[in-house]
Amino acid sequence: MNTVKQGAIELVLCDMDGTLLMPDHSISPRNFAAVKALQAIGVHFTLATGRPPRGMRDQVKQLGIELPTAAFNGGVLVSADGSYLQSHRLPYEAVRKTLEVLAHHSEVEVWVFADDEWLLRDPHGPMVAQEQNSLGYAPRVVLDFEQYGQRVDKIVATCRNVSLLAELEHQLQRAFNDQALASRSQAHYLDVTAPRANKGDALVTLANLLGVPLERTMVIGDGGNDPAMFHRAGLSVAMGQASQEVRQQAMQVTSSNLEDGVAQAIERYVLKR
């Protein structure tokens, strides 16, 4: 772990699934209280997630967040009224290449997010019910994704075979040649996004909008899409249940999301200072 390099924290950017949220997608009372305590003393708090904008509205409302949020790993910045401030879509060639690679693996479910819709071909896939429960809305079934190829915000490959997804992650990273990014937001989810759709660039943009120096920012996360913001923040905190690879890229490690790790980090590094 690196040495903490920030002064007083003015902005906290937090991941959602596996970080702020419990496994049932709820916000624990302690995490909720910690966020409200930040807001009460004037510290900015907002979210950066792999979810689509529609999949974070309930939590934004619950927490009373009035700042822009980062969806699709930073591919879309969304204002409090739901309008898009910034959007980075996948290049068509990257969309085509991704779908071509994934088509060779029948056990992998492929989801495409475009036009504010969650698109898929098989509504009975083993991971669909879980995702619908998480996002809070149903997918749209399509025969193919071709008509959406120029308007894709994110592609997700998901299956129970974690080793296969890790292999596909490396395969796509090699194939893209800077056209796109492939990273696992969770063990069973492989996200493909535009090159600038990353939480590090999102942090920089949000900090600039709020007039906060990067050295006065804190970020918290647990997945393979979070080190991008770890490397830009004044203070980076990994969740206790994150993989060793992710934890090693953060300056500090807190407890797991089952143990209110977000609240512990906020209390220790912001409120007590």
mmCIF file of C-alpha atoms in Angstrom, residues 64-261:
data_model
loop_
_atom_site.group_PDB
_atom_site.id
_atom_site.type_symbol
_atom_site.label_atom_id
_atom_site.label_comp_id
_atom_site.label_asym_id
_atom_site.label_seq_id
_atom_site.Cartn_x
_atom_site.Cartn_y
_atom_site.Cartn_z
ATOM 1 C CA GLY A 64 -30.206 12.713 -1.137
ATOM 2 C CA ILE A 65 -27.277 13.054 -3.560
ATOM 3 C CA GLU A 66 -27.544 16.311 -5.508
ATOM 4 C CA LEU A 67 -24.191 16.004 -7.271
ATOM 5 C CA PRO A 68 -23.402 14.394 -10.626
ATOM 6 C CA THR A 69 -22.855 10.632 -10.505
ATOM 7 C CA ALA A 70 -20.758 8.353 -12.721
ATOM 8 C CA ALA A 71 -22.504 5.393 -14.396
ATOM 9 C CA PHE A 72 -21.096 2.723 -16.735
ATOM 10 C CA ASN A 73 -17.687 2.917 -14.949
ATOM 11 C CA GLY A 74 -17.538 6.628 -15.741
ATOM 12 C CA GLY A 75 -18.788 6.327 -19.309
ATOM 13 C CA VAL A 76 -21.731 8.561 -18.466
ATOM 14 C CA LEU A 77 -21.836 11.441 -15.994
ATOM 15 C CA VAL A 78 -25.385 12.105 -14.871
ATOM 16 C CA SER A 79 -26.687 15.262 -13.231
ATOM 17 C CA ALA A 80 -29.071 15.133 -10.285
ATOM 18 C CA ASP A 81 -32.052 15.745 -12.605
ATOM 19 C CA GLY A 82 -31.122 12.703 -14.726
ATOM 20 C CA SER A 83 -29.705 14.550 -17.723
ATOM 21 C CA TYR A 84 -26.391 13.438 -19.202
ATOM 22 C CA LEU A 85 -23.461 15.797 -18.648
ATOM 23 C CA GLN A 86 -20.987 13.638 -20.528
ATOM 24 C CA SER A 87 -21.100 10.356 -22.437
ATOM 25 C CA HIS A 88 -18.396 8.062 -23.872
ATOM 26 C CA ARG A 89 -19.797 5.301 -26.070
ATOM 27 C CA LEU A 90 -18.025 2.221 -27.361
ATOM 28 C CA PRO A 91 -16.567 2.517 -30.868
ATOM 29 C CA TYR A 92 -18.469 0.325 -33.323
ATOM 30 C CA GLU A 93 -15.379 -1.736 -34.147
ATOM 31 C CA ALA A 94 -14.934 -2.573 -30.450
ATOM 32 C CA VAL A 95 -18.602 -3.562 -30.218
ATOM 33 C CA ARG A 96 -18.250 -5.844 -33.230
ATOM 34 C CA LYS A 97 -15.030 -7.408 -31.945
ATOM 35 C CA THR A 98 -16.437 -7.999 -28.459
ATOM 36 C CA LEU A 99 -19.593 -9.692 -29.710
ATOM 37 C CA GLU A 100 -17.541 -11.811 -32.095
ATOM 38 C CA VAL A 101 -15.264 -13.071 -29.309
ATOM 39 C CA LEU A 102 -18.119 -13.751 -26.881
ATOM 40 C CA ALA A 103 -20.156 -15.615 -29.513
ATOM 41 C CA HIS A 104 -17.719 -18.537 -29.242
ATOM 42 C CA HIS A 105 -18.732 -19.215 -25.612
ATOM 43 C CA SER A 106 -22.304 -20.432 -25.276
ATOM 44 C CA GLU A 107 -22.159 -20.433 -21.466
ATOM 45 C CA VAL A 108 -21.507 -16.686 -21.393
ATOM 46 C CA GLU A 109 -24.517 -14.374 -21.222
ATOM 47 C CA VAL A 110 -24.121 -11.178 -23.234
ATOM 48 C CA TRP A 111 -25.898 -7.979 -22.243
ATOM 49 C CA VAL A 112 -25.772 -4.704 -24.150
ATOM 50 C CA PHE A 113 -26.641 -1.356 -22.611
ATOM 51 C CA ALA A 114 -27.802 1.222 -25.164
ATOM 52 C CA ASP A 115 -30.549 3.859 -25.464
ATOM 53 C CA ASP A 116 -31.088 3.685 -21.683
ATOM 54 C CA GLU A 117 -32.107 0.036 -22.099
ATOM 55 C CA TRP A 118 -30.711 -3.268 -20.853
ATOM 56 C CA LEU A 119 -30.752 -5.487 -23.942
ATOM 57 C CA LEU A 120 -30.361 -9.273 -24.095
ATOM 58 C CA ARG A 121 -31.373 -12.240 -26.216
ATOM 59 C CA ASP A 122 -32.184 -14.811 -23.511
ATOM 60 C CA PRO A 123 -34.487 -13.569 -20.719
ATOM 61 C CA HIS A 124 -34.060 -16.883 -18.883
ATOM 62 C CA GLY A 125 -30.290 -16.760 -18.518
ATOM 63 C CA PRO A 126 -29.013 -17.859 -15.090
ATOM 64 C CA MET A 127 -27.801 -14.368 -14.120
ATOM 65 C CA VAL A 128 -30.774 -12.358 -15.399
ATOM 66 C CA ALA A 129 -33.003 -12.548 -12.314
ATOM 67 C CA GLN A 130 -30.139 -11.518 -10.064
ATOM 68 C CA GLU A 131 -29.318 -8.533 -12.276
ATOM 69 C CA GLN A 132 -32.942 -7.450 -12.528
ATOM 70 C CA ASN A 133 -33.206 -7.505 -8.757
ATOM 71 C CA SER A 134 -30.040 -5.427 -8.534
ATOM 72 C CA LEU A 135 -30.958 -2.829 -11.161
ATOM 73 C CA GLY A 136 -34.624 -2.585 -10.284
ATOM 74 C CA TYR A 137 -35.934 -2.824 -13.838
ATOM 75 C CA ALA A 138 -36.486 -5.506 -16.478
ATOM 76 C CA PRO A 139 -34.424 -6.122 -19.619
ATOM 77 C CA ARG A 140 -35.611 -5.732 -23.174
ATOM 78 C CA VAL A 141 -35.384 -8.893 -25.276
ATOM 79 C CA VAL A 142 -33.978 -8.465 -28.808
ATOM 80 C CA LEU A 143 -33.106 -10.872 -31.603
ATOM 81 C CA ASP A 144 -29.678 -9.333 -32.138
ATOM 82 C CA PHE A 145 -27.681 -6.230 -31.200
ATOM 83 C CA GLU A 146 -26.759 -4.998 -34.674
ATOM 84 C CA GLN A 147 -29.122 -2.010 -34.786
ATOM 85 C CA TYR A 148 -27.656 -0.692 -31.529
ATOM 86 C CA GLY A 149 -24.006 -1.042 -32.554
ATOM 87 C CA GLN A 150 -23.368 2.694 -32.912
ATOM 88 C CA ARG A 151 -25.001 3.608 -29.577
ATOM 89 C CA VAL A 152 -23.559 1.152 -27.055
ATOM 90 C CA ASP A 153 -22.609 2.457 -23.601
ATOM 91 C CA LYS A 154 -21.429 -0.873 -22.218
ATOM 92 C CA ILE A 155 -21.311 -4.600 -22.964
ATOM 93 C CA VAL A 156 -21.378 -7.101 -20.116
ATOM 94 C CA ALA A 157 -20.306 -10.732 -20.291
ATOM 95 C CA THR A 158 -21.392 -12.782 -17.318
ATOM 96 C CA CYS A 159 -21.312 -16.447 -16.290
ATOM 97 C CA ARG A 160 -20.623 -18.674 -13.296
ATOM 98 C CA ASN A 161 -17.213 -19.675 -14.676
ATOM 99 C CA VAL A 162 -14.892 -17.101 -13.106
ATOM 100 C CA SER A 163 -11.788 -18.560 -14.762
ATOM 101 C CA LEU A 164 -13.348 -18.231 -18.206
ATOM 102 C CA LEU A 165 -14.236 -14.574 -17.594
ATOM 103 C CA ALA A 166 -10.674 -13.881 -16.456
ATOM 104 C CA GLU A 167 -9.387 -15.479 -19.653
ATOM 105 C CA LEU A 168 -11.822 -13.444 -21.768
ATOM 106 C CA GLU A 169 -10.807 -10.275 -19.954
ATOM 107 C CA HIS A 170 -7.175 -10.761 -20.996
ATOM 108 C CA GLN A 171 -8.139 -11.856 -24.506
ATOM 109 C CA LEU A 172 -10.221 -8.737 -25.094
ATOM 110 C CA GLN A 173 -7.607 -6.454 -23.563
ATOM 111 C CA ARG A 174 -5.080 -7.784 -26.073
ATOM 112 C CA ALA A 175 -7.512 -7.505 -28.986
ATOM 113 C CA PHE A 176 -8.711 -3.955 -28.413
ATOM 114 C CA ASN A 177 -5.457 -2.057 -29.030
ATOM 115 C CA ASP A 178 -6.720 1.006 -27.066
ATOM 116 C CA GLN A 179 -10.158 0.884 -28.729
ATOM 117 C CA ALA A 180 -11.893 -0.124 -25.498
ATOM 118 C CA LEU A 181 -11.415 -1.297 -21.917
ATOM 119 C CA ALA A 182 -12.227 -4.740 -20.514
ATOM 120 C CA SER A 183 -12.333 -5.183 -16.732
ATOM 121 C CA ARG A 184 -14.254 -7.294 -14.251
ATOM 122 C CA SER A 185 -16.380 -5.128 -11.973
ATOM 123 C CA GLN A 186 -17.141 -8.284 -9.972
ATOM 124 C CA ALA A 187 -15.895 -11.853 -10.285
ATOM 125 C CA HIS A 188 -18.864 -12.886 -12.457
ATOM 126 C CA TYR A 189 -19.140 -9.679 -14.502
ATOM 127 C CA LEU A 190 -16.832 -8.587 -17.310
ATOM 128 C CA ASP A 191 -17.474 -5.009 -18.467
ATOM 129 C CA VAL A 192 -16.444 -3.636 -21.852
ATOM 130 C CA THR A 193 -16.498 0.158 -22.120
ATOM 131 C CA ALA A 194 -14.992 3.009 -24.103
ATOM 132 C CA PRO A 195 -11.372 3.976 -23.264
ATOM 133 C CA ARG A 196 -12.451 7.131 -21.426
ATOM 134 C CA ALA A 197 -15.227 5.274 -19.619
ATOM 135 C CA ASN A 198 -13.195 4.680 -16.496
ATOM 136 C CA LYS A 199 -13.566 5.792 -12.912
ATOM 137 C CA GLY A 200 -10.216 7.565 -12.888
ATOM 138 C CA ASP A 201 -11.243 10.039 -15.587
ATOM 139 C CA ALA A 202 -14.659 10.336 -13.934
ATOM 140 C CA LEU A 203 -13.012 11.311 -10.646
ATOM 141 C CA VAL A 204 -10.936 14.001 -12.360
ATOM 142 C CA THR A 205 -13.984 15.425 -14.141
ATOM 143 C CA LEU A 206 -16.111 15.450 -10.982
ATOM 144 C CA ALA A 207 -13.331 17.036 -8.926
ATOM 145 C CA ASN A 208 -12.898 19.748 -11.550
ATOM 146 C CA LEU A 209 -16.642 20.426 -11.648
ATOM 147 C CA LEU A 210 -16.683 20.814 -7.871
ATOM 148 C CA GLY A 211 -13.422 22.753 -7.655
ATOM 149 C CA VAL A 212 -11.785 20.116 -5.439
ATOM 150 C CA PRO A 213 -8.041 19.343 -5.776
ATOM 151 C CA LEU A 214 -7.401 15.642 -6.435
ATOM 152 C CA GLU A 215 -5.233 15.407 -3.321
ATOM 153 C CA ARG A 216 -8.357 16.178 -1.291
ATOM 154 C CA THR A 217 -10.398 13.320 -2.759
ATOM 155 C CA MET A 218 -11.060 9.878 -1.292
ATOM 156 C CA VAL A 219 -12.291 6.894 -3.307
ATOM 157 C CA ILE A 220 -13.611 3.547 -2.073
ATOM 158 C CA GLY A 221 -14.099 0.382 -4.130
ATOM 159 C CA ASP A 222 -13.686 -3.360 -4.407
ATOM 160 C CA GLY A 223 -13.602 -4.405 -8.071
ATOM 161 C CA GLY A 224 -11.262 -4.559 -11.027
ATOM 162 C CA ASN A 225 -12.749 -1.315 -12.383
ATOM 163 C CA ASP A 226 -11.812 0.626 -9.225
ATOM 164 C CA PRO A 227 -7.985 0.886 -9.413
ATOM 165 C CA ALA A 228 -8.448 3.410 -12.234
ATOM 166 C CA MET A 229 -9.723 5.849 -9.607
ATOM 167 C CA PHE A 230 -7.365 4.530 -6.908
ATOM 168 C CA HIS A 231 -4.433 5.797 -8.977
ATOM 169 C CA ARG A 232 -5.823 9.335 -9.284
ATOM 170 C CA ALA A 233 -7.206 10.043 -5.806
ATOM 171 C CA GLY A 234 -5.533 11.625 -2.836
ATOM 172 C CA LEU A 235 -6.615 8.656 -0.715
ATOM 173 C CA SER A 236 -7.753 5.283 -2.053
ATOM 174 C CA VAL A 237 -9.447 2.652 0.094
ATOM 175 C CA ALA A 238 -10.133 -0.938 -0.942
ATOM 176 C CA MET A 239 -12.824 -3.071 0.639
ATOM 177 C CA GLY A 240 -11.687 -5.945 2.823
ATOM 178 C CA GLN A 241 -13.215 -8.622 0.598
ATOM 179 C CA ALA A 242 -11.589 -7.270 -2.582
ATOM 180 C CA SER A 243 -9.048 -9.464 -4.347
ATOM 181 C CA GLN A 244 -5.425 -9.197 -3.332
ATOM 182 C CA GLU A 245 -4.623 -7.571 -6.678
ATOM 183 C CA VAL A 246 -7.161 -4.803 -6.028
ATOM 184 C CA ARG A 247 -6.179 -4.321 -2.380
ATOM 185 C CA GLN A 248 -2.520 -3.934 -3.318
ATOM 186 C CA GLN A 249 -3.348 -0.976 -5.550
ATOM 187 C CA ALA A 250 -5.081 0.978 -2.783
ATOM 188 C CA MET A 251 -3.417 3.073 -0.094
ATOM 189 C CA GLN A 252 -5.605 1.668 2.678
ATOM 190 C CA VAL A 253 -7.883 -1.320 3.218
ATOM 191 C CA THR A 254 -11.096 -1.184 5.219
ATOM 192 C CA SER A 255 -13.465 -3.959 6.320
ATOM 193 C CA SER A 256 -15.811 -5.776 3.952
ATOM 194 C CA ASN A 257 -19.203 -4.532 2.811
ATOM 195 C CA LEU A 258 -20.748 -6.993 5.284
ATOM 196 C CA GLU A 259 -18.962 -5.107 8.076
ATOM 197 C CA ASP A 260 -19.809 -1.521 7.051
ATOM 198 C CA GLY A 261 -16.380 -0.975 5.535
#
